[in-house]
Amino acid sequence: MRRVLSWSLAVAILLAGGTWAAVALQERATFGTKITEADLTVEVDEGDRFSLAVPDRGASVGDAWSATVTPDGVVAAVEDRKVMSNVRDRVLGPQAGGGAGTRYFIYTAEAPGTVRIRLANCFQGCRDDYSRGLSREVTWTVTVG
């Protein structure tokens, strides 16, 4: 009986470790290197995948992030993806007025050069002084070597 419990525990630990590793590998394949506003000047290698991360309060409250890349041809946009900040929202979806998390703008480094990537959030359509005051932008300088 003791031997069966020991083997069961060992199998459970191996399965948990394998699952964790698979999730970590999938996240790395999806997002590449995650870069936050703490590092606005970045160097990556040609062929690398990377993500620029900004906080997103959710479309239901008015966040609407967009990206501008200049010049063209240095990086290629893959997608932008929001990851909810709590497990409940990830599994069941956000409730009305909720859905805060992190928005990742995912890119692949295509060719050597330097590019500026500007992420802008025009809060609630920038329709008045209040919403313009809550709008913001962040610019990264990315060098592909």
mmCIF file of C-alpha atoms in Angstrom:
data_model
loop_
_atom_site.group_PDB
_atom_site.id
_atom_site.type_symbol
_atom_site.label_atom_id
_atom_site.label_comp_id
_atom_site.label_asym_id
_atom_site.label_seq_id
_atom_site.Cartn_x
_atom_site.Cartn_y
_atom_site.Cartn_z
ATOM 1 C CA MET A 1 0.000 0.000 0.000
ATOM 2 C CA ARG A 2 2.822 2.367 0.910
ATOM 3 C CA ARG A 3 4.562 1.645 -2.383
ATOM 4 C CA VAL A 4 1.375 2.414 -4.377
ATOM 5 C CA LEU A 5 0.978 5.733 -2.561
ATOM 6 C CA SER A 6 4.610 6.628 -3.222
ATOM 7 C CA TRP A 7 4.267 5.853 -6.936
ATOM 8 C CA SER A 8 0.960 7.729 -7.131
ATOM 9 C CA LEU A 9 2.557 10.772 -5.516
ATOM 10 C CA ALA A 10 5.538 10.577 -7.887
ATOM 11 C CA VAL A 11 3.240 10.344 -10.924
ATOM 12 C CA ALA A 12 1.135 13.269 -9.678
ATOM 13 C CA ILE A 13 4.254 15.415 -9.207
ATOM 14 C CA LEU A 14 5.547 14.512 -12.672
ATOM 15 C CA LEU A 15 2.176 15.306 -14.276
ATOM 16 C CA ALA A 16 1.957 18.653 -12.478
ATOM 17 C CA GLY A 17 5.513 19.542 -13.504
ATOM 18 C CA GLY A 18 4.862 18.528 -17.099
ATOM 19 C CA THR A 19 1.672 20.556 -17.235
ATOM 20 C CA TRP A 20 3.419 23.622 -15.796
ATOM 21 C CA ALA A 21 6.247 23.261 -18.333
ATOM 22 C CA ALA A 22 3.794 22.926 -21.236
ATOM 23 C CA VAL A 23 1.909 26.048 -20.146
ATOM 24 C CA ALA A 24 5.171 27.995 -19.761
ATOM 25 C CA LEU A 25 6.362 26.911 -23.214
ATOM 26 C CA GLN A 26 3.011 27.824 -24.794
ATOM 27 C CA GLU A 27 3.086 31.264 -23.153
ATOM 28 C CA ARG A 28 6.652 31.858 -24.351
ATOM 29 C CA ALA A 29 5.707 30.779 -27.893
ATOM 30 C CA THR A 30 2.696 33.101 -27.882
ATOM 31 C CA PHE A 31 4.146 36.236 -26.269
ATOM 32 C CA GLY A 32 7.909 35.886 -26.623
ATOM 33 C CA THR A 33 9.778 38.240 -24.311
ATOM 34 C CA LYS A 34 7.329 40.416 -22.375
ATOM 35 C CA ILE A 35 8.434 44.048 -22.167
ATOM 36 C CA THR A 36 6.779 46.580 -19.846
ATOM 37 C CA GLU A 37 6.913 50.352 -19.555
ATOM 38 C CA ALA A 38 9.841 49.947 -17.170
ATOM 39 C CA ASP A 39 12.074 49.324 -20.217
ATOM 40 C CA LEU A 40 11.301 51.725 -23.079
ATOM 41 C CA THR A 41 14.532 51.045 -24.988
ATOM 42 C CA VAL A 42 14.860 47.439 -26.112
ATOM 43 C CA GLU A 43 17.268 45.332 -28.164
ATOM 44 C CA VAL A 44 16.114 42.090 -29.777
ATOM 45 C CA ASP A 45 17.593 39.706 -32.324
ATOM 46 C CA GLU A 46 16.225 39.190 -35.806
ATOM 47 C CA GLY A 47 13.551 36.487 -35.667
ATOM 48 C CA ASP A 48 12.727 37.105 -31.993
ATOM 49 C CA ARG A 49 9.130 37.393 -30.839
ATOM 50 C CA PHE A 50 8.387 40.040 -28.213
ATOM 51 C CA SER A 51 5.368 41.689 -26.608
ATOM 52 C CA LEU A 52 4.847 45.221 -25.375
ATOM 53 C CA ALA A 53 2.603 45.242 -22.300
ATOM 54 C CA VAL A 54 0.261 47.998 -21.133
ATOM 55 C CA PRO A 55 -2.471 47.993 -18.486
ATOM 56 C CA ASP A 56 -5.983 47.733 -19.923
ATOM 57 C CA ARG A 57 -9.033 48.601 -17.803
ATOM 58 C CA GLY A 58 -11.342 46.995 -20.356
ATOM 59 C CA ALA A 59 -13.360 48.123 -23.348
ATOM 60 C CA SER A 60 -16.513 48.289 -21.249
ATOM 61 C CA VAL A 61 -15.075 51.255 -19.309
ATOM 62 C CA GLY A 62 -13.543 52.856 -22.374
ATOM 63 C CA ASP A 63 -9.970 51.671 -22.952
ATOM 64 C CA ALA A 64 -9.129 51.422 -26.657
ATOM 65 C CA TRP A 65 -5.427 50.804 -27.287
ATOM 66 C CA SER A 66 -3.904 51.116 -30.761
ATOM 67 C CA ALA A 67 -0.376 50.775 -32.142
ATOM 68 C CA THR A 68 1.700 52.771 -34.614
ATOM 69 C CA VAL A 69 5.057 51.463 -35.883
ATOM 70 C CA THR A 70 7.603 53.637 -37.719
ATOM 71 C CA PRO A 71 9.359 52.887 -39.958
ATOM 72 C CA ASP A 72 7.791 49.860 -41.615
ATOM 73 C CA GLY A 73 9.706 46.669 -42.328
ATOM 74 C CA VAL A 74 11.723 46.246 -39.119
ATOM 75 C CA VAL A 75 9.090 44.436 -37.043
ATOM 76 C CA ALA A 76 5.875 42.670 -38.002
ATOM 77 C CA ALA A 77 2.736 42.855 -35.878
ATOM 78 C CA VAL A 78 1.446 39.404 -34.955
ATOM 79 C CA GLU A 79 -1.597 40.331 -32.854
ATOM 80 C CA ASP A 80 -2.701 42.157 -29.754
ATOM 81 C CA ARG A 81 -4.132 40.089 -26.951
ATOM 82 C CA LYS A 82 -5.601 40.939 -23.577
ATOM 83 C CA VAL A 83 -4.969 38.754 -20.540
ATOM 84 C CA MET A 84 -7.460 39.295 -17.737
ATOM 85 C CA SER A 85 -5.994 40.072 -14.336
ATOM 86 C CA ASN A 86 -7.992 37.465 -12.408
ATOM 87 C CA VAL A 87 -8.800 33.819 -12.982
ATOM 88 C CA ARG A 88 -12.575 34.295 -12.760
ATOM 89 C CA ASP A 89 -12.549 36.759 -15.675
ATOM 90 C CA ARG A 90 -10.214 34.478 -17.650
ATOM 91 C CA VAL A 91 -12.548 31.489 -17.274
ATOM 92 C CA LEU A 92 -16.020 33.064 -17.263
ATOM 93 C CA GLY A 93 -15.359 36.357 -19.029
ATOM 94 C CA PRO A 94 -15.558 39.795 -17.472
ATOM 95 C CA GLN A 95 -18.655 41.165 -15.808
ATOM 96 C CA ALA A 96 -20.144 44.441 -17.089
ATOM 97 C CA GLY A 97 -17.771 47.283 -16.249
ATOM 98 C CA GLY A 98 -14.940 44.839 -15.531
ATOM 99 C CA GLY A 99 -12.283 43.108 -17.503
ATOM 100 C CA ALA A 100 -9.119 44.804 -16.336
ATOM 101 C CA GLY A 101 -5.866 43.152 -17.242
ATOM 102 C CA THR A 102 -2.824 43.547 -19.443
ATOM 103 C CA ARG A 103 -2.901 44.122 -23.197
ATOM 104 C CA TYR A 104 0.044 42.635 -25.093
ATOM 105 C CA PHE A 105 0.998 43.900 -28.542
ATOM 106 C CA ILE A 106 2.950 40.996 -30.037
ATOM 107 C CA TYR A 107 5.636 41.482 -32.712
ATOM 108 C CA THR A 108 8.270 39.513 -34.582
ATOM 109 C CA ALA A 109 11.633 41.155 -35.312
ATOM 110 C CA GLU A 110 11.918 40.945 -39.110
ATOM 111 C CA ALA A 111 15.007 42.914 -40.185
ATOM 112 C CA PRO A 112 17.932 44.805 -38.620
ATOM 113 C CA GLY A 113 17.172 48.415 -37.757
ATOM 114 C CA THR A 114 15.572 50.661 -35.178
ATOM 115 C CA VAL A 115 11.852 51.227 -34.893
ATOM 116 C CA ARG A 116 9.581 53.315 -32.681
ATOM 117 C CA ILE A 117 6.406 51.652 -31.494
ATOM 118 C CA ARG A 118 3.776 53.982 -30.066
ATOM 119 C CA LEU A 119 0.867 52.514 -28.131
ATOM 120 C CA ALA A 120 -1.980 54.955 -27.543
ATOM 121 C CA ASN A 121 -5.117 54.630 -25.449
ATOM 122 C CA CYS A 122 -7.837 57.045 -26.508
ATOM 123 C CA PHE A 123 -10.008 56.593 -23.399
ATOM 124 C CA GLN A 124 -13.736 56.694 -24.179
ATOM 125 C CA GLY A 125 -13.003 58.064 -27.654
ATOM 126 C CA CYS A 126 -11.176 61.170 -26.385
ATOM 127 C CA ARG A 127 -14.532 62.927 -26.645
ATOM 128 C CA ASP A 128 -14.027 65.584 -23.947
ATOM 129 C CA ASP A 129 -11.442 67.041 -21.558
ATOM 130 C CA TYR A 130 -12.171 64.359 -18.950
ATOM 131 C CA SER A 131 -11.625 61.423 -21.312
ATOM 132 C CA ARG A 132 -8.605 63.075 -22.937
ATOM 133 C CA GLY A 133 -7.136 63.482 -19.436
ATOM 134 C CA LEU A 134 -7.431 59.726 -18.856
ATOM 135 C CA SER A 135 -5.957 58.888 -22.264
ATOM 136 C CA ARG A 136 -2.273 58.068 -22.543
ATOM 137 C CA GLU A 137 0.478 56.878 -24.831
ATOM 138 C CA VAL A 138 3.733 54.997 -24.437
ATOM 139 C CA THR A 139 6.571 54.831 -26.980
ATOM 140 C CA TRP A 140 9.245 52.145 -27.154
ATOM 141 C CA THR A 141 12.439 52.303 -29.201
ATOM 142 C CA VAL A 142 13.257 48.782 -30.413
ATOM 143 C CA THR A 143 16.553 47.933 -32.084
ATOM 144 C CA VAL A 144 16.725 44.687 -34.054
ATOM 145 C CA GLY A 145 20.272 43.351 -34.344
#
